[in-house]
Coordinates of C-alpha atoms in Angstrom, one line a residue:
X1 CA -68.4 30.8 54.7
X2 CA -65.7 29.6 56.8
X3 CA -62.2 30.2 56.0
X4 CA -59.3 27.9 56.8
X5 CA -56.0 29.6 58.0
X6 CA -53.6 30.7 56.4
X7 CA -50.7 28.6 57.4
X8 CA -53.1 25.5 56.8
X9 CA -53.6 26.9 53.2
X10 CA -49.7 27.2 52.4
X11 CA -49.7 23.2 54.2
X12 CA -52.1 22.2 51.9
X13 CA -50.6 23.6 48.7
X14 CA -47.3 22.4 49.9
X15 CA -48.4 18.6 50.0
X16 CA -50.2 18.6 46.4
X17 CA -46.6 20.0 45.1
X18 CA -44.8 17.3 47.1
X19 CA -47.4 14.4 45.7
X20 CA -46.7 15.3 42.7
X21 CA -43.1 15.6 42.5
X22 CA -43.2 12.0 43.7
X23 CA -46.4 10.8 41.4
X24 CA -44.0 12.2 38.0
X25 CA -41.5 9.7 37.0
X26 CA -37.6 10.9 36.7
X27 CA -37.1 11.3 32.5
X28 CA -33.2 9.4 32.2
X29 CA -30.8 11.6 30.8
X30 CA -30.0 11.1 27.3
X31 CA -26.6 9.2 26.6
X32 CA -23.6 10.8 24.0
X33 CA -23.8 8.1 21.2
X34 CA -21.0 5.9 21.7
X35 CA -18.7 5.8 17.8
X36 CA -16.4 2.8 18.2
X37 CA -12.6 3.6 16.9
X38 CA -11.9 2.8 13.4
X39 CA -8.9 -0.3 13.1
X40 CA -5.4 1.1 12.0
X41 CA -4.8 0.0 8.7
X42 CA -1.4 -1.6 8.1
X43 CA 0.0 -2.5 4.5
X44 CA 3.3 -5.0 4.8
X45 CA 5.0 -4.0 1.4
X46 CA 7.4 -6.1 -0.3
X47 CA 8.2 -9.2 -2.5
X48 CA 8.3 -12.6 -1.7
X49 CA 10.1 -12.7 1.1
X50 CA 6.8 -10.5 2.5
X51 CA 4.1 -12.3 0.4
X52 CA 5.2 -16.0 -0.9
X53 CA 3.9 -16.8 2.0
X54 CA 5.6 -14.8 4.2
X55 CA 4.7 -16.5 7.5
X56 CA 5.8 -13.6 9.6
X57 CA 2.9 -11.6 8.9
X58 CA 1.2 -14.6 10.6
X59 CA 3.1 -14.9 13.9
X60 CA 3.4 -10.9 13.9
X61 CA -0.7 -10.6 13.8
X62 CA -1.4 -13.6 16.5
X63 CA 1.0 -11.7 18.5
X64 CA -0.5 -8.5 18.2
X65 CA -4.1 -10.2 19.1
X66 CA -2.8 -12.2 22.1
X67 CA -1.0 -9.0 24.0
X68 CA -4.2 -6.8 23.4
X69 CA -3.7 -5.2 20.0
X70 CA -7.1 -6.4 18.3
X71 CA -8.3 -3.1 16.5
X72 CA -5.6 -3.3 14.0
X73 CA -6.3 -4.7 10.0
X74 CA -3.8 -5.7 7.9
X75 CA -4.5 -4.8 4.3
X76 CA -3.0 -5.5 0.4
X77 CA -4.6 -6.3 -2.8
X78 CA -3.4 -9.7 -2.6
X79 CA -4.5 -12.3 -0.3
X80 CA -2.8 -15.0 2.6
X81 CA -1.5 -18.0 1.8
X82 CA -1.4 -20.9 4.0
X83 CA 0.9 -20.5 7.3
X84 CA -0.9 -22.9 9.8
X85 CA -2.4 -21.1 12.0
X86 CA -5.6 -18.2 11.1
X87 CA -4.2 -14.6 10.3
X88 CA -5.5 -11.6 8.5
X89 CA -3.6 -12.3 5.9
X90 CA -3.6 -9.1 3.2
X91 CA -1.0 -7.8 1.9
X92 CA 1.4 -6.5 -1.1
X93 CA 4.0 -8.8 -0.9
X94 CA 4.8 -9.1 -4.9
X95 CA 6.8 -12.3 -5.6
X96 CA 9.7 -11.5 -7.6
X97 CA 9.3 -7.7 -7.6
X98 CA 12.1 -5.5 -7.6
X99 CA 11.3 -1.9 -5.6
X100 CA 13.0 0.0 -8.3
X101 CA 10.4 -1.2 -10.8
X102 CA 7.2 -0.6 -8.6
X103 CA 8.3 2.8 -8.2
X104 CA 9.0 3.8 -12.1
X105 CA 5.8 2.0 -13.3
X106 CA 3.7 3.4 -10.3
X107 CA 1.9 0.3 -8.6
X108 CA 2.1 1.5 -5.3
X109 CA -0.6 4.4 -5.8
X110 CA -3.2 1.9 -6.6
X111 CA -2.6 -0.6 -3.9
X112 CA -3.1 2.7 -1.7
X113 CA -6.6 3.8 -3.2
X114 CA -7.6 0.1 -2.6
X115 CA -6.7 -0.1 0.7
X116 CA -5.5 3.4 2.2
X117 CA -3.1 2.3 5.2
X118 CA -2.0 4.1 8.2
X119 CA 1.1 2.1 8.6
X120 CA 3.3 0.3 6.0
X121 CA 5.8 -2.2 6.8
X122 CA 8.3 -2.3 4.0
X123 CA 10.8 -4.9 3.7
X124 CA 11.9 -4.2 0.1
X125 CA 15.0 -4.7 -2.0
X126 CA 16.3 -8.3 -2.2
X127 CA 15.5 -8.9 -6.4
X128 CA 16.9 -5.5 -6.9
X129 CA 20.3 -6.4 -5.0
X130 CA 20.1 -9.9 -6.5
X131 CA 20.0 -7.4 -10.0
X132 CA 23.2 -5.3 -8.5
X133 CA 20.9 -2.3 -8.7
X134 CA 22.9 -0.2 -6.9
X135 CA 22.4 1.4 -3.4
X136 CA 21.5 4.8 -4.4
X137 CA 18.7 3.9 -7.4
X138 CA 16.6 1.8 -4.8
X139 CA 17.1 4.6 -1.8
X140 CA 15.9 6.7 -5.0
X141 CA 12.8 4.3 -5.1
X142 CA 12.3 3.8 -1.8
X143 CA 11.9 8.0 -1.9
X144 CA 9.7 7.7 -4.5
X145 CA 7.3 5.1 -2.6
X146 CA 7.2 7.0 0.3
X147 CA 6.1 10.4 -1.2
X148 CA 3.3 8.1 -3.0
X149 CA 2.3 6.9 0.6
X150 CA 2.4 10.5 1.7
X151 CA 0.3 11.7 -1.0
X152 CA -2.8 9.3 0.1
X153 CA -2.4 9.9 3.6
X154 CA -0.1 13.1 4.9
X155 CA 0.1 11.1 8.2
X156 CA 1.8 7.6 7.2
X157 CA 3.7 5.8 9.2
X158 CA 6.6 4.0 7.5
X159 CA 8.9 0.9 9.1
X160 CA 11.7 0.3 6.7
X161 CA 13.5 -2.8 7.4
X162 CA 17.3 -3.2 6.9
X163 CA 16.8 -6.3 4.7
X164 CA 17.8 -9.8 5.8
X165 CA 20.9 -11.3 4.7
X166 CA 21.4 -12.7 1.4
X167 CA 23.6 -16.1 0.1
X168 CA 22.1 -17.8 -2.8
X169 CA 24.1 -20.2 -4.5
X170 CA 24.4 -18.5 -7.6
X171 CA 25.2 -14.9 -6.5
X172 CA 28.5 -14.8 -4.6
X173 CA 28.2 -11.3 -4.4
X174 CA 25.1 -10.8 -2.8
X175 CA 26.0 -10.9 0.6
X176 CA 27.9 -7.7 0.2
X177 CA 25.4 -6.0 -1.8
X178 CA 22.8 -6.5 1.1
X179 CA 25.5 -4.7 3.1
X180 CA 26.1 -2.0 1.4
X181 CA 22.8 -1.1 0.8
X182 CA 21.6 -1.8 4.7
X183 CA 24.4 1.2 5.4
X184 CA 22.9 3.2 3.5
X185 CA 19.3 3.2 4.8
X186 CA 19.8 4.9 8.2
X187 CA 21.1 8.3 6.4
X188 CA 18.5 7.8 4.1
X189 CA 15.6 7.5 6.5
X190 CA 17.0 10.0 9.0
X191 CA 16.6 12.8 5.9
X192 CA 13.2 11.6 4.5
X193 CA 11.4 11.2 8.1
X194 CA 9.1 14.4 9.2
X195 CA 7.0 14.8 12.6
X196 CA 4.1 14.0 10.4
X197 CA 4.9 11.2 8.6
X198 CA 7.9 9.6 10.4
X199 CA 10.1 6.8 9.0
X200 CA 11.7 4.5 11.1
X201 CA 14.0 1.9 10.6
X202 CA 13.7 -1.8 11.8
X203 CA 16.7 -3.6 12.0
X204 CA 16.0 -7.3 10.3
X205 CA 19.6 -7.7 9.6
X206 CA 21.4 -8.6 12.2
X207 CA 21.7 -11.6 14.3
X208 CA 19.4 -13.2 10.9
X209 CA 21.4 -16.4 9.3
X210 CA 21.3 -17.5 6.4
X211 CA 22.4 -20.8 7.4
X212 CA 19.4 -21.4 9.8
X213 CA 17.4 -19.2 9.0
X214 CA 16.6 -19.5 5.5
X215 CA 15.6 -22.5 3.7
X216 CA 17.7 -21.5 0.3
X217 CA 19.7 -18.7 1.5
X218 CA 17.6 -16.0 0.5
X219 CA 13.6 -16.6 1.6
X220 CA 13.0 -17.5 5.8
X221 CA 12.2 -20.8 7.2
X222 CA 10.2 -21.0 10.2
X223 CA 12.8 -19.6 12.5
X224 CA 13.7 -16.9 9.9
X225 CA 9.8 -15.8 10.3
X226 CA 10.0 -15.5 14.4
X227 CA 13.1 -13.7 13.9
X228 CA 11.6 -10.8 11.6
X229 CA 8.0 -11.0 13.4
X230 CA 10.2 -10.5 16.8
X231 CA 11.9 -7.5 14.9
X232 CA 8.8 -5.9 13.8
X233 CA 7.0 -5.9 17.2
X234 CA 8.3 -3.5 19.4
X235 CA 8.5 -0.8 16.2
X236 CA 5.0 -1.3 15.0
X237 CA 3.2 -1.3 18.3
X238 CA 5.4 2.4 19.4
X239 CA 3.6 3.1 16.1
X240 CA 0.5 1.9 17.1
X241 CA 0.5 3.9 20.3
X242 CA 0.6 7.2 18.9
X243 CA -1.2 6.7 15.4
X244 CA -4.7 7.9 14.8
X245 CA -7.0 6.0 12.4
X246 CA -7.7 8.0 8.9
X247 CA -11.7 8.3 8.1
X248 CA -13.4 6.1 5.6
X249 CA -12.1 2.4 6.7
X250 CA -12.4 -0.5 5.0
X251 CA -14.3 -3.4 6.3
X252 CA -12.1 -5.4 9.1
X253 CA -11.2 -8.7 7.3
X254 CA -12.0 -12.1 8.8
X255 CA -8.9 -14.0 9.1
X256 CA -8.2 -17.1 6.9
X257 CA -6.5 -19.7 6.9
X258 CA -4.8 -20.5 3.7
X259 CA -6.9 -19.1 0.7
X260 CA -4.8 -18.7 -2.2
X261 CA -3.8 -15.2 -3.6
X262 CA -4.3 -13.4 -7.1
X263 CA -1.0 -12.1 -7.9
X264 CA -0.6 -9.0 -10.3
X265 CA 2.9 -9.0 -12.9
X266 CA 5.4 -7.8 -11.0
X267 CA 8.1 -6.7 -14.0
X268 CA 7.1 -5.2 -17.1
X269 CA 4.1 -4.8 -19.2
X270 CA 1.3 -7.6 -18.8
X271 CA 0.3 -9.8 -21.1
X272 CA -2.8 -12.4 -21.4
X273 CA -1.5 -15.1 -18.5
X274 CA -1.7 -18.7 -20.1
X275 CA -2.9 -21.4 -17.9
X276 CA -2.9 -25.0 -18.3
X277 CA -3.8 -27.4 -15.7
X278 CA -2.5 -31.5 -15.9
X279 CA -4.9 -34.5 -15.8
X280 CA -4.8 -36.0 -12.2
X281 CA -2.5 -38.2 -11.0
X282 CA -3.7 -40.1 -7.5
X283 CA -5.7 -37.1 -7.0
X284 CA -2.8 -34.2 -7.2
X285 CA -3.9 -31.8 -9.8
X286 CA -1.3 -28.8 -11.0
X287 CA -2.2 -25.9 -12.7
X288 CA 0.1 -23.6 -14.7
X289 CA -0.1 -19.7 -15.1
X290 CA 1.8 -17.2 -16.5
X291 CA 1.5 -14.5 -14.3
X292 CA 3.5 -11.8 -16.3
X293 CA 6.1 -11.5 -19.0
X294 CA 8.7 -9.2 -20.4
X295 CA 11.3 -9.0 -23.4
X296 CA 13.9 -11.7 -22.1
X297 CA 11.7 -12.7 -18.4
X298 CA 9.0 -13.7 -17.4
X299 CA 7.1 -14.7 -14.0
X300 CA 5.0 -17.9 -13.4
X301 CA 3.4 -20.0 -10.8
X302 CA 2.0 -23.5 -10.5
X303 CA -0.7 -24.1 -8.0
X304 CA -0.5 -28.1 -6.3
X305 CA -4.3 -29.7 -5.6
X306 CA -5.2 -32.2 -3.3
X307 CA -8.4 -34.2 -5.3
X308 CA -7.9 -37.1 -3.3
X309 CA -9.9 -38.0 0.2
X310 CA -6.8 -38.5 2.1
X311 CA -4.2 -36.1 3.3
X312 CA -0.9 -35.4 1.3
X313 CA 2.3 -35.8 3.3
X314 CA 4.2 -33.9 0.6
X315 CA 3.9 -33.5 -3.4
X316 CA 6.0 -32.9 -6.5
X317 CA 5.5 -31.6 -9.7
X318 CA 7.2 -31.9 -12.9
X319 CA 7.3 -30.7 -16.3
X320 CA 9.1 -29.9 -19.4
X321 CA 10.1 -26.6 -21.1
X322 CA 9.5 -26.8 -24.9
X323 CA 11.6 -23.2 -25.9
X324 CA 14.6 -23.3 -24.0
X325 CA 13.6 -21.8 -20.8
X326 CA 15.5 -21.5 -18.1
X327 CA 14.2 -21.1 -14.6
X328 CA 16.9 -18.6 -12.0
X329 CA 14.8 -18.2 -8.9
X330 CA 11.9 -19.9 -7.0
X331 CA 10.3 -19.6 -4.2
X332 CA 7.9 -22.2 -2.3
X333 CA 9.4 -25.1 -3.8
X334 CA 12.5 -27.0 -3.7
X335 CA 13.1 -26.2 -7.7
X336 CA 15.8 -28.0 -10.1
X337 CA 16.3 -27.9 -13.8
X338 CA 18.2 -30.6 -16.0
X339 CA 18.2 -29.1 -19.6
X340 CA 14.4 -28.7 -20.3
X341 CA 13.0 -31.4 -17.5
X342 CA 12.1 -29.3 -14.3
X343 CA 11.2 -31.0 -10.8
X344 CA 9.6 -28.7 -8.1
X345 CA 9.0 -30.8 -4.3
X346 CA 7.1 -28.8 -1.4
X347 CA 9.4 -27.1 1.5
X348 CA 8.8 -27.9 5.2
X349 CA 5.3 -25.7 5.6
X350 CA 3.4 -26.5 2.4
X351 CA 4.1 -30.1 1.8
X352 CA 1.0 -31.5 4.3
X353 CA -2.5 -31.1 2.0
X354 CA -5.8 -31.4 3.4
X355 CA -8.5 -33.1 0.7
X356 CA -9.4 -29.9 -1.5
X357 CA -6.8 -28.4 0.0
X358 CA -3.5 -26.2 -2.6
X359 CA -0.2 -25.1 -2.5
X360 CA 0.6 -22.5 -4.4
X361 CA 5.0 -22.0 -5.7
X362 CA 6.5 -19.6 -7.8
X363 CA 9.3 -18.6 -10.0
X364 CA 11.5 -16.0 -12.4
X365 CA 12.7 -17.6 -16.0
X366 CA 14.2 -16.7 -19.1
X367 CA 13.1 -16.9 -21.8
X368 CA 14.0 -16.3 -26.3
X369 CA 11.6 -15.8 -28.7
X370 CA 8.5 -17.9 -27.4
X371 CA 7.4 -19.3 -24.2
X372 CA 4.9 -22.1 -24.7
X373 CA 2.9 -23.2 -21.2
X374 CA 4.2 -26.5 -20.4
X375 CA 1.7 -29.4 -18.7
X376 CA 2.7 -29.7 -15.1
X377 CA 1.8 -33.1 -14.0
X378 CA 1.8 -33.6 -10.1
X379 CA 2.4 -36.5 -7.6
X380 CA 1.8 -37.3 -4.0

């Protein structure tokens, strides 16, 4: 038998390697799963001035989206209220509530489990100054809150505003006590902030009118909303820059428009809330509830509907107490009382109503022995 040589042996061998390397397709590496970041969680907490409707949370979340701050969800066990523009509108903005009575009845630690923020914004403090609580009993809540906030996440983030000013026509002394109390917060943050949990002041105070800023001295108009949307920028995104989602989210909201919100009692134990809703009048519906009541007080709101096919260019409801109530704050609504006959009109941002569409105002009372629900009738 012939033999071939050895160096055409090795030749051979070396091609049928060589074919096939070339014949056996490349396998592609396998890609690290790609986990996309959970949205940071922020909680505005506050009372009407944050919730009722609170318009800056609007203009403060369109902001964020339009200079590239889009993972972010704004959370609250109560929902948005109209503000004319889309806006994940969440929040726990408690109409009428006083900070030193959310901390001794201990609300905040379920709107926590409910929604489990990263970030609270906190502008907190106007019913209990309009109360002359004094300074030191709501820093002593506002202490209270934040442990609570600590306690579901070690790593919260808390902006605490220096409260807007104050000049409602039936508290002279108001002004002041916003004052005082805005002194006060600095010292009181500076001693409660860690490296964990930091708390950080935002100034809303100053520069803010009363005048032109507010509609009745106490709650912002428009510009009052830009003003305190401007204010809480710059502090919430530094936050945003160096805060890490917690684990567990909750589902990123779809922003609405102007759904209306459940509200919870905001003073005292609640009771069964009464409702009553008036027979149409051109197609404006009101309804009446009661959303919570305590020995002397009680808090109530009245909800406008458009029934009608054709838009309403402003409403007004009216109705009479029948035990001697007596209505001392409102907000929403252009409010007046004349013995027991009560008139409510819309304010600038609520007044146009789309067919189907509502407007929701609320308001504090007293009341003495019995508080019947009164039929609200409505015109447009």
């Amino acid at each position: 038998m012939l033999r071939k040589p050895l160096g055409q042996a090795v030749l051979a061998t070396l091609a049928v390697l060589i074919g096939l390397a070339i014949a056996t397709p490349t396998l592609p590496a396998a890609s690290a799963p790609v986990t996309a970041l959970a949205p940071v969680r922020i909680m505005p907490l506050g009372d009407s001035i944050t919730g009722s409707p609170g318009c800056w949370r609007s203009m403060l979340w369109n902001r964020l989206q339009s200079t590239g701050y889009t993972n972010v969800d704004f959370v609250g066990t109560l929902g948005p209220q109209g503000c004319g523009q889309p806006y994940d509108g969440e929040n726990e903005g408690h109409g009428g509530a006083l900070v030193t009575n959310v901390a001794n009845q201990n609300q905040l630690p379920g709107w926590l489990s409910a929604t489990l923020p990263d970030i609270v914004l906190m502008h907190f403090g106007t019913n209990d100054v309009w109360s002359n609580v004094a300074p030191a009993t709501i820093l002593t809540a506002y202490g209270k809150l934040v442990d609570q906030m600590r306690a579901s996440n070690p790593a919260m983030k808390v902006l605490v505003a220096k409260i807007i000013p104050m000049a409602p026509s039936t508290c002279s002394e108001c002004g002041q006590r916003v004052v005082a109390l805005n002194d006060a917060i600095p010292g009181w943050a500076s001693a409660k902030s860690t490296a964990a949990s930091p708390v950080v002041v935002v100034d809303q105070w100053t520069g803010f009118s009363t005048g032109s800023d507010t509609y009745d001295g106490v709650h912002p108009n428009a510009a009052g909303d830009q003003k305190m949307s401007d204010r809480w920028y710059p502090a919430l995104t530094a936050a945003l820059n160096g805060v890490s989602p917690t684990t567990s989210p909750t589902p990123t909201r779809t922003p609405t428009a102007s759904p209306t919100p459940t509200r919870t009692p905001t003073t005292g134990p609640p009771t069964t809330p009464p409702t009553t809703t008036a027979p149409p009048i051109g197609g404006c519906t009101a309804t009446y509830r009661v959303i919570g009541q305590w020995q002397g007080g009680f808090q109530a709101e009245v909800t406008v509907r458009n029934g009608s096919s054709g838009v309403f260019a402003g409403w007004a409801a009216y109705w009479s107490f029948g035990a001697g109530q007596q209505v001392n704050q409102a907000w929403n609504a252009t409010l007046t009382q004349s013995g027991t006959n009560v008139s409510a009109r819309n304010v600038g941002y609520n007044g146009n109503l789309a067919p189907g569409a509502t407007a929701t105002f609320g308001f504090l009372a007293s009341w003495n022995g019995s508080n019947p629900v009164p039929t609200v009738t409505c015109t447009a």
